Coordinates of C-alpha atoms in Angstrom, one line a residue:
X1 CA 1.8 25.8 -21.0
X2 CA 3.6 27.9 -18.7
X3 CA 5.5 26.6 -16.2
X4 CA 7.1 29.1 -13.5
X5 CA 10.5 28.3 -11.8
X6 CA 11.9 30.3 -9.0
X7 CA 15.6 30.0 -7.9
X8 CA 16.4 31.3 -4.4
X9 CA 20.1 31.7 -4.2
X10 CA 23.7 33.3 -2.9
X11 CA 24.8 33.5 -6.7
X12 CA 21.7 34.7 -9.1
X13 CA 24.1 35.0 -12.0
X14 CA 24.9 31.3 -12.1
X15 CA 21.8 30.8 -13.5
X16 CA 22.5 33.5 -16.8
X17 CA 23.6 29.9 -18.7
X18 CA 19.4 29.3 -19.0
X19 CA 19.4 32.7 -20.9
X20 CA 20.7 30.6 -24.2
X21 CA 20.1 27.5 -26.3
X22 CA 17.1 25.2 -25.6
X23 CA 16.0 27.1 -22.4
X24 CA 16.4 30.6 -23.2
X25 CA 14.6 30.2 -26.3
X26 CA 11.8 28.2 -24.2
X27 CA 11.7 31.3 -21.9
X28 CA 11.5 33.4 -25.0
X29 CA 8.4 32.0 -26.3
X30 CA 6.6 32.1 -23.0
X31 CA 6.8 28.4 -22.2
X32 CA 9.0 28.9 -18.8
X33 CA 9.9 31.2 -16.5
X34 CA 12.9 31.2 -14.6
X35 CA 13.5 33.7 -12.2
X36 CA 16.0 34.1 -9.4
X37 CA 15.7 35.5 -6.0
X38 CA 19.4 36.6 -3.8
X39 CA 19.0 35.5 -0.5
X40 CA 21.1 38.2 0.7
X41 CA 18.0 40.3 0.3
X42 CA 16.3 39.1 2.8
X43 CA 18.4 39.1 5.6
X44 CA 18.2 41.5 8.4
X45 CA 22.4 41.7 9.3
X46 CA 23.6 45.3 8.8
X47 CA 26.2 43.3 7.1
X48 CA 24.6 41.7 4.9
X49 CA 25.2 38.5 6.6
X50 CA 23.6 35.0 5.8
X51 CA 25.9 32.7 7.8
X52 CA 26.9 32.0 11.1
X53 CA 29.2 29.9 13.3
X54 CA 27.4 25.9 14.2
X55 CA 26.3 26.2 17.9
X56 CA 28.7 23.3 19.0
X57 CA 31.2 24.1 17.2
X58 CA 32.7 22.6 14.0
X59 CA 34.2 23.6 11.0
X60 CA 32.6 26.0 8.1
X61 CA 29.6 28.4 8.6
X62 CA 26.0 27.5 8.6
X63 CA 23.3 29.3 6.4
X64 CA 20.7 31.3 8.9
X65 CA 16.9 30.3 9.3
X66 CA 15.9 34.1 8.8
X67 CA 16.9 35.1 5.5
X68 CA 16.2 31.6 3.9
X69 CA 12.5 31.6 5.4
X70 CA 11.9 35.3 4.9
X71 CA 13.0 34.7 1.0
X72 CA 10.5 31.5 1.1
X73 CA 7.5 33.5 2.7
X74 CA 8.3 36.1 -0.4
X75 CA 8.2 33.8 -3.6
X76 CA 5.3 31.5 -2.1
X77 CA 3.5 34.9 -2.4
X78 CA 3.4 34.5 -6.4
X79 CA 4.4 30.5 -6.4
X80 CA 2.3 27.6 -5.2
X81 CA 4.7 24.9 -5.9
X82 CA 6.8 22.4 -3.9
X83 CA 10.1 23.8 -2.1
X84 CA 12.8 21.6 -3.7
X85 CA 16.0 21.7 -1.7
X86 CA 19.1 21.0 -3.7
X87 CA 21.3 18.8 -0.3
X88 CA 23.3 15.6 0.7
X89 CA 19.9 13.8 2.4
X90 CA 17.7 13.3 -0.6
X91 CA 17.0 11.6 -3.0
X92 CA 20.1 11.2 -5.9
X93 CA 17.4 12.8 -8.7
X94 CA 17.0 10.5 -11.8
X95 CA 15.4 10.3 -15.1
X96 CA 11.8 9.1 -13.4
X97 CA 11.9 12.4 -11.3
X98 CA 12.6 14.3 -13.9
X99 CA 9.6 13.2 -15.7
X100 CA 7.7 13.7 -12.3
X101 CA 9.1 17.1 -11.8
X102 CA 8.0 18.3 -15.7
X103 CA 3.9 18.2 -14.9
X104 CA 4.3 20.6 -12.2
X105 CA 3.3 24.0 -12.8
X106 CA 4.9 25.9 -10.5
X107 CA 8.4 24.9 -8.4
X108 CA 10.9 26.4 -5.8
X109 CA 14.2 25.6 -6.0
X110 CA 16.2 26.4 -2.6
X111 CA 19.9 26.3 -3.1
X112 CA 22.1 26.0 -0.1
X113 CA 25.7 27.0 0.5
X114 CA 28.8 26.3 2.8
X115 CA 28.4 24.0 5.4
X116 CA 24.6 23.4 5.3
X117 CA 21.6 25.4 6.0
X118 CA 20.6 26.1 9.8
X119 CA 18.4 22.9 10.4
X120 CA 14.9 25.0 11.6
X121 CA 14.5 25.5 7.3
X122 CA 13.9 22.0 7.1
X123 CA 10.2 22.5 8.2
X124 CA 9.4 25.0 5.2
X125 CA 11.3 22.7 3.2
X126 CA 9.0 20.0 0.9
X127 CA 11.4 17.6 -0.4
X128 CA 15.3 17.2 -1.0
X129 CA 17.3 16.2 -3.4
X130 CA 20.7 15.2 -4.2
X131 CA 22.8 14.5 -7.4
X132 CA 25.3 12.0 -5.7
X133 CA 27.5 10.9 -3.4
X134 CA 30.3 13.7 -3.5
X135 CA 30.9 17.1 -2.5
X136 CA 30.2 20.0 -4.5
X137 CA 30.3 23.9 -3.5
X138 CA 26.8 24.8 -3.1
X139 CA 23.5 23.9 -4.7
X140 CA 23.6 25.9 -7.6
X141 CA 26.3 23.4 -9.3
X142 CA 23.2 20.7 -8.5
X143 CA 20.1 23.2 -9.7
X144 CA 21.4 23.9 -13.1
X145 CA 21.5 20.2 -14.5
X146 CA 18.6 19.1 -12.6
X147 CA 16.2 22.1 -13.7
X148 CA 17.8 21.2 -17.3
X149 CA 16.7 18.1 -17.0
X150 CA 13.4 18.9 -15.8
X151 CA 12.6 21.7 -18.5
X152 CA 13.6 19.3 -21.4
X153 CA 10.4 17.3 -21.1
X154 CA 8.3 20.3 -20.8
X155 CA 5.9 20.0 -23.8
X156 CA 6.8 22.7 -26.5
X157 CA 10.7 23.3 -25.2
X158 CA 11.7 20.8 -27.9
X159 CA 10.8 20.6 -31.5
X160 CA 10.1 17.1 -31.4
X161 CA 9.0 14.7 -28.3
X162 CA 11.1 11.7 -29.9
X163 CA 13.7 14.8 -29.1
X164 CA 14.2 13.3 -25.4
X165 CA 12.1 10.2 -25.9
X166 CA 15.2 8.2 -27.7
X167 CA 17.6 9.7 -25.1
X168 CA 19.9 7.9 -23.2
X169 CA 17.7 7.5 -19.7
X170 CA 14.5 7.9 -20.7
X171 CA 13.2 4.3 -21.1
X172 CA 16.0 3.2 -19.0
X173 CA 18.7 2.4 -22.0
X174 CA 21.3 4.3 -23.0
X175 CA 21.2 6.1 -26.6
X176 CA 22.3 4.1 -29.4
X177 CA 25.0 5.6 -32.1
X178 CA 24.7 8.7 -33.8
X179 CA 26.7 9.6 -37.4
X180 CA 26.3 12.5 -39.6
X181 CA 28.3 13.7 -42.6
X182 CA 30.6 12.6 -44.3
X183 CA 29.3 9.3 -45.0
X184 CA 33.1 7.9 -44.8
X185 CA 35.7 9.5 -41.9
X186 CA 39.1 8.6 -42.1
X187 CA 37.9 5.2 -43.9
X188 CA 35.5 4.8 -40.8
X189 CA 32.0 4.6 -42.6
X190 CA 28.1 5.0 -41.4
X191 CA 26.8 1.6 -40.8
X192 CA 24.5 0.6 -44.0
X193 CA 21.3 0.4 -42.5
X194 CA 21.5 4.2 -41.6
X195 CA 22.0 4.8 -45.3
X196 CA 18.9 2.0 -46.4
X197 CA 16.2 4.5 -45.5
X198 CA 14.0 1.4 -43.8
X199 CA 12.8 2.8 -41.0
X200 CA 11.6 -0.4 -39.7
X201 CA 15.4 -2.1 -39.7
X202 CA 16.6 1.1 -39.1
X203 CA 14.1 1.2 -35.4
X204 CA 15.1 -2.2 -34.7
X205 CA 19.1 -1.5 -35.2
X206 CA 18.7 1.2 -33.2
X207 CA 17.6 -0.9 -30.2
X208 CA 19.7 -3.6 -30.3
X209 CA 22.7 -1.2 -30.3
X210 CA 21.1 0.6 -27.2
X211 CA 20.7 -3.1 -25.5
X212 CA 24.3 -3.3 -25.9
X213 CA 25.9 -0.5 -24.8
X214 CA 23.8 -0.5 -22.0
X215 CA 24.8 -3.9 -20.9
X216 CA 28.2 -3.2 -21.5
X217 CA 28.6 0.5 -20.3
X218 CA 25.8 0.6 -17.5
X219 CA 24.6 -3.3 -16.4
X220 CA 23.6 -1.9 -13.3
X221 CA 20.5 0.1 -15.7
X222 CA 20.0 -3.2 -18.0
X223 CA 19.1 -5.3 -15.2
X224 CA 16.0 -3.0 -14.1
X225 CA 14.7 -2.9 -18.2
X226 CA 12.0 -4.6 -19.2
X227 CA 12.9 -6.3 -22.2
X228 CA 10.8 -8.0 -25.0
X229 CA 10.7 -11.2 -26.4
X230 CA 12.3 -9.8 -29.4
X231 CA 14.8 -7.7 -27.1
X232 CA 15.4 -11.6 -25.6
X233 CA 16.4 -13.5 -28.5
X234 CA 18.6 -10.5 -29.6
X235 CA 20.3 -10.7 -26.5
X236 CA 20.9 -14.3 -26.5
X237 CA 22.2 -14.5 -30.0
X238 CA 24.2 -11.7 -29.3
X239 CA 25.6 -13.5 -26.1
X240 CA 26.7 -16.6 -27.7
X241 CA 28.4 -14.3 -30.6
X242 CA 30.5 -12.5 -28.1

């Protein structure tokens, strides 16, 4: 499967970090492409100029409708996917888009700057996204961890499927504990059922722990999970233990 994402962008170099681990070897073997396009390129200032003073006044500068539309016209050329833009008005992205995002094909990532982009864009635009409610510098900071995110589930980026399956979002929980060698740290040892090699106690352990922490760490996540009636009786023996 090939899946192509193109990154339209102020700062192209921000995105060398997919060149290693995970996603550069994923690009390696043919399974993605990344590729970045400067916006800079596209605009028609003598100057090189992609920004502007806000009719109206206000403080900061503005991204301009030309080179932005002119760099969209360009990549939808050789990419038939959605035009995500990384601002304050979406959607905050989570684990269930993620998932969504990973069985397109093709994607456009449009990553805005300074104050905004000129509001005209918004038409060539096909959905917005945001990763929270705070302030970063520009939509690059927000492009990186969401296209991780995205390219993670992306079959044949990661050895294994249970790779992401058992990670902390996925089915709504967050990731149980992990140990690995030595067995004993500073008189701190691995619980026993790691070491029992039943897989069976060893799946259930693993999701009881995750029940916990979640409650504990995120309640807000383990009130939307669907628990079982074994997840249930856990939970209520565990309650009255506390």
């Amino acid at each position: 499967m090939d899946v192509k994402i193109d990154i339209l962008t102020l700062f192209p170099e921000m995105f060398d970090i997919f060149n290693y681990s995970i996603i550069g070897r994923a690009i390696s073997k043919d399974i993605l492409q990344i590729n970045t396009f400067d916006i800079r390129e596209f605009t028609r200032d003598k100057h090189r100029k992609v920004d502007d003073y806000p009719y109206g006044g206000g403080a900061g500068m503005v991204m301009a409708a030309q080179p932005i539309v002119d760099c969209i016209r360009k990549v939808k050329c050789q990419n038939d996917g959605k035009v995500i833009y990384l601002g304050p008005r979406g959607k905050t992205f989570n684990q269930s888009m993620a998932k969504e995002l990973s069985k397109e094909s093709e994607m456009i990532f449009l990553c805005g700057h300074y104050e905004g982009i000129d509001e005209r864009v918004y038409k060539y635009v096909d959905t917005e996204i945001s990763i929270g409610d705070f302030v970063i510098t520009g939509g690059e900071m927000a492009c990186i961890p969401i296209v991780d995110s995205i390219c993670r589930m992306i079959p044949g980026v990661l050895a294994k499927s249970e790779s992401y399956m058992e990670e902390s979002f996925y089915n709504g929980s967050l990731e149980y504990p992990q140990y690995t060698r030595p067995e004993c740290f500073e008189g701190d040892n691995v619980p026993e059922v790691l070491l029992s090699g039943h897989h069976e106690n060893i799946k259930k352990w693993r999701r009881m722990k995750s029940l916990v922490i979640t409650k504990n760490r995120r309640p807000d996540l383990f009130e939307k999970l669907k628990l079982s009636t074994e997840d249930k009786k856990f939970m209520d023996l565990y309650e009255k233990n506390i």
